[in-house]
Amino acid sequence: MTGLMPCPFSTALGYNQLLNTHSVELMAEKGDQFLTALTRKSASLRGEARKALDRKIEVLRRMIEFARSVPDD
């Protein structure tokens, strides 16, 4: 059985691909709602906690931008 992969590994890859596709679609469609919620949360924070969340918000903005650039046929 050298070189053969067990079935669960293959199923896991298929599930991972499905999860990634769904995540990209979710970010493209609902990303603004996530940003709004996180921005509100950030406004209530101070100091390092706020800085950390603001960095995450910026990362999320870039993720949404990328997700919207992916063709959705």
Coordinates of C-alpha atoms in Angstrom, one line a residue:
M1 CA 0.0 0.0 0.0
T2 CA 2.9 2.3 -0.4
G3 CA 1.9 5.7 -1.8
L4 CA -1.8 5.1 -1.2
M5 CA -3.7 7.4 1.2
P6 CA -6.4 6.2 3.4
C7 CA -9.9 7.3 2.6
P8 CA -10.5 9.6 5.6
F9 CA -7.6 11.8 4.5
S10 CA -9.2 12.2 1.1
T11 CA -12.6 13.0 2.7
A12 CA -10.9 15.5 5.0
L13 CA -9.4 17.3 2.0
G14 CA -12.7 17.4 0.3
Y15 CA -14.3 18.9 3.4
N16 CA -11.5 21.4 3.8
Q17 CA -12.0 22.6 0.2
L18 CA -15.7 22.9 0.8
L19 CA -15.1 24.8 4.0
N20 CA -12.7 27.2 2.3
T21 CA -15.1 27.9 -0.6
H22 CA -17.9 28.6 1.8
S23 CA -15.7 30.9 4.0
V24 CA -14.7 32.9 0.9
E25 CA -18.3 33.3 -0.2
L26 CA -19.4 34.2 3.3
M27 CA -16.7 36.9 3.6
A28 CA -17.7 38.3 0.2
E29 CA -21.4 38.4 1.0
K30 CA -21.5 39.2 4.7
G31 CA -18.0 40.7 5.4
D32 CA -19.4 44.2 6.0
Q33 CA -21.6 42.9 8.8
F34 CA -18.5 41.4 10.5
L35 CA -16.6 44.6 10.1
T36 CA -19.4 46.7 11.6
A37 CA -19.7 44.4 14.6
L38 CA -15.9 44.4 15.2
T39 CA -15.6 48.2 14.7
R40 CA -18.3 48.7 17.4
K41 CA -16.5 46.4 19.7
S42 CA -13.2 48.2 19.1
A43 CA -14.8 51.5 19.9
S44 CA -15.5 50.2 23.4
L45 CA -11.9 49.1 24.0
R46 CA -8.8 51.0 25.1
G47 CA -5.1 50.6 25.0
E48 CA -3.5 47.4 23.7
A49 CA -6.8 45.5 23.4
R50 CA -8.1 48.1 21.0
K51 CA -4.8 48.1 19.0
A52 CA -4.9 44.4 18.7
L53 CA -8.5 44.4 17.5
D54 CA -7.9 47.2 15.1
R55 CA -5.1 45.1 13.5
K56 CA -7.5 42.2 13.2
I57 CA -10.1 44.5 11.6
E58 CA -7.5 45.6 9.0
V59 CA -6.7 42.0 8.2
L60 CA -10.4 41.2 7.8
R61 CA -10.8 44.2 5.4
R62 CA -8.1 42.7 3.2
M63 CA -9.7 39.2 3.4
I64 CA -13.0 40.7 2.3
E65 CA -11.4 42.6 -0.5
F66 CA -9.7 39.4 -1.7
A67 CA -13.0 37.4 -1.3
R68 CA -14.8 39.8 -3.5
S69 CA -12.2 39.5 -6.2
V70 CA -12.7 35.8 -6.5
P71 CA -15.2 34.9 -9.4
D72 CA -18.5 33.6 -8.1
D73 CA -20.1 31.6 -10.8

